[in-house]
PDB file of C-alpha atoms and ligand atoms in Angstrom:
ATOM      1  CA  MET M  27      87.785  47.594  95.128  1.00  0.00           C
ATOM      2  CA  LEU M  28      88.964  47.823  98.648  1.00  0.00           C
ATOM      3  CA  LEU M  29      92.231  46.386  99.908  1.00  0.00           C
ATOM      4  CA  ARG M  30      92.362  46.203 103.437  1.00  0.00           C
ATOM      5  CA  GLY M  31      95.823  45.919 105.197  1.00  0.00           C
ATOM      6  CA  LYS M  32      99.321  46.045 103.336  1.00  0.00           C
ATOM      7  CA  HIS M  33      99.098  45.500  99.594  1.00  0.00           C
ATOM      8  CA  VAL M  34     101.529  46.104  96.815  1.00  0.00           C
ATOM      9  CA  VAL M  35      99.430  47.460  93.330  1.00  0.00           C
ATOM     10  CA  GLU M  36     101.056  47.163  90.133  1.00  0.00           C
ATOM     11  CA  ASP M  37      99.911  50.044  87.638  1.00  0.00           C
ATOM     12  CA  ALA M  38      99.432  49.628  83.928  1.00  0.00           C
ATOM     13  CA  ASP M  39     102.978  50.802  83.379  1.00  0.00           C
ATOM     14  CA  GLY M  40     104.311  48.403  85.767  1.00  0.00           C
ATOM     15  CA  ASN M  41     105.031  50.742  88.727  1.00  0.00           C
ATOM     16  CA  LEU M  42     104.622  49.385  92.099  1.00  0.00           C
ATOM     17  CA  HIS M  43     102.569  51.181  94.678  1.00  0.00           C
ATOM     18  CA  GLU M  44     102.100  50.398  98.443  1.00  0.00           C
ATOM     19  CA  THR M  45      99.092  50.774 100.477  1.00  0.00           C
ATOM     20  CA  ARG M  46      99.541  53.409 103.058  1.00  0.00           C
ATOM     21  CA  ARG M  47      96.042  53.433 104.873  1.00  0.00           C
ATOM     22  CA  PRO M  48      93.857  50.694 106.597  1.00  0.00           C
ATOM     23  CA  VAL M  49      91.701  50.552 103.541  1.00  0.00           C
ATOM     24  CA  SER M  50      92.505  51.597 100.115  1.00  0.00           C
ATOM     25  CA  ALA M  51      90.392  51.680  96.952  1.00  0.00           C
ATOM     26  CA  VAL M  52      92.095  50.786  93.814  1.00  0.00           C
ATOM     27  CA  CYS M  53      90.379  52.261  90.296  1.00  0.00           C
ATOM     28  CA  ARG M  54      88.644  49.427  88.289  1.00  0.00           C
ATOM     29  CA  CYS M  55      87.260  52.059  85.777  1.00  0.00           C
ATOM     30  CA  GLY M  56      90.481  53.363  84.425  1.00  0.00           C
ATOM     31  CA  LYS M  57      89.396  56.890  84.406  1.00  0.00           C
ATOM     32  CA  SER M  58      90.883  58.041  87.662  1.00  0.00           C
ATOM     33  CA  ALA M  59      93.395  60.648  87.788  1.00  0.00           C
ATOM     34  CA  LEU M  60      95.560  58.926  90.850  1.00  0.00           C
ATOM     35  CA  GLN M  61      96.001  55.646  89.095  1.00  0.00           C
ATOM     36  CA  PRO M  62      96.183  53.212  90.471  1.00  0.00           C
ATOM     37  CA  TRP M  63      93.726  54.687  93.366  1.00  0.00           C
ATOM     38  CA  CYS M  64      89.978  55.524  93.042  1.00  0.00           C
ATOM     39  CA  ASP M  65      89.201  59.082  93.203  1.00  0.00           C
ATOM     40  CA  GLY M  66      85.785  58.677  92.768  1.00  0.00           C
ATOM     41  CA  THR M  67      85.629  59.609  88.909  1.00  0.00           C
ATOM     42  CA  HIS M  68      83.488  56.338  88.455  1.00  0.00           C
ATOM     43  CA  LYS M  69      80.554  58.175  90.233  1.00  0.00           C
ATOM     44  CA  VAL M  70      80.164  60.773  87.336  1.00  0.00           C
ATOM     45  CA  LEU M  71      80.626  57.881  84.536  1.00  0.00           C
ATOM     46  CA  PRO M  72      77.630  57.029  82.215  1.00  0.00           C
ATOM     47  CA  GLU M  73      76.385  53.942  83.699  1.00  0.00           C
ATOM     48  CA  ARG M  74      77.774  51.548  80.836  1.00  0.00           C
ATOM     49  CA  ASP M  75      81.125  52.830  81.490  1.00  0.00           C
ATOM     50  CA  ARG M  76      80.977  51.819  85.472  1.00  0.00           C
ATOM     51  CA  PRO M  77      83.001  48.686  86.456  1.00  0.00           C
TER      52      PRO M  77
HETATM   53  S1  FES G 108      86.775  53.149  90.291  1.00  0.00           S
HETATM   54 FE1  FES G 108      88.230  54.167  88.921  1.00  0.00          FE
HETATM   55  S2  FES G 108      87.693  56.298  89.844  1.00  0.00           S
HETATM   56 FE2  FES G 108      86.818  54.716  91.094  1.00  0.00          FE
END
């Protein structure tokens, strides 16, 4: 999921993360090592596990 502009994203532990780029990608598959941000891991997941 892409966010444009300034946003605050809450992760699963309740921590808040501010966007720092004009466009930020939020992980929707739950597998990124950089939660809550997408690191591209979703691209190598089996199709049934993709968001
Ligand atoms: S959506 Fe989870 S790594 Fe990209």
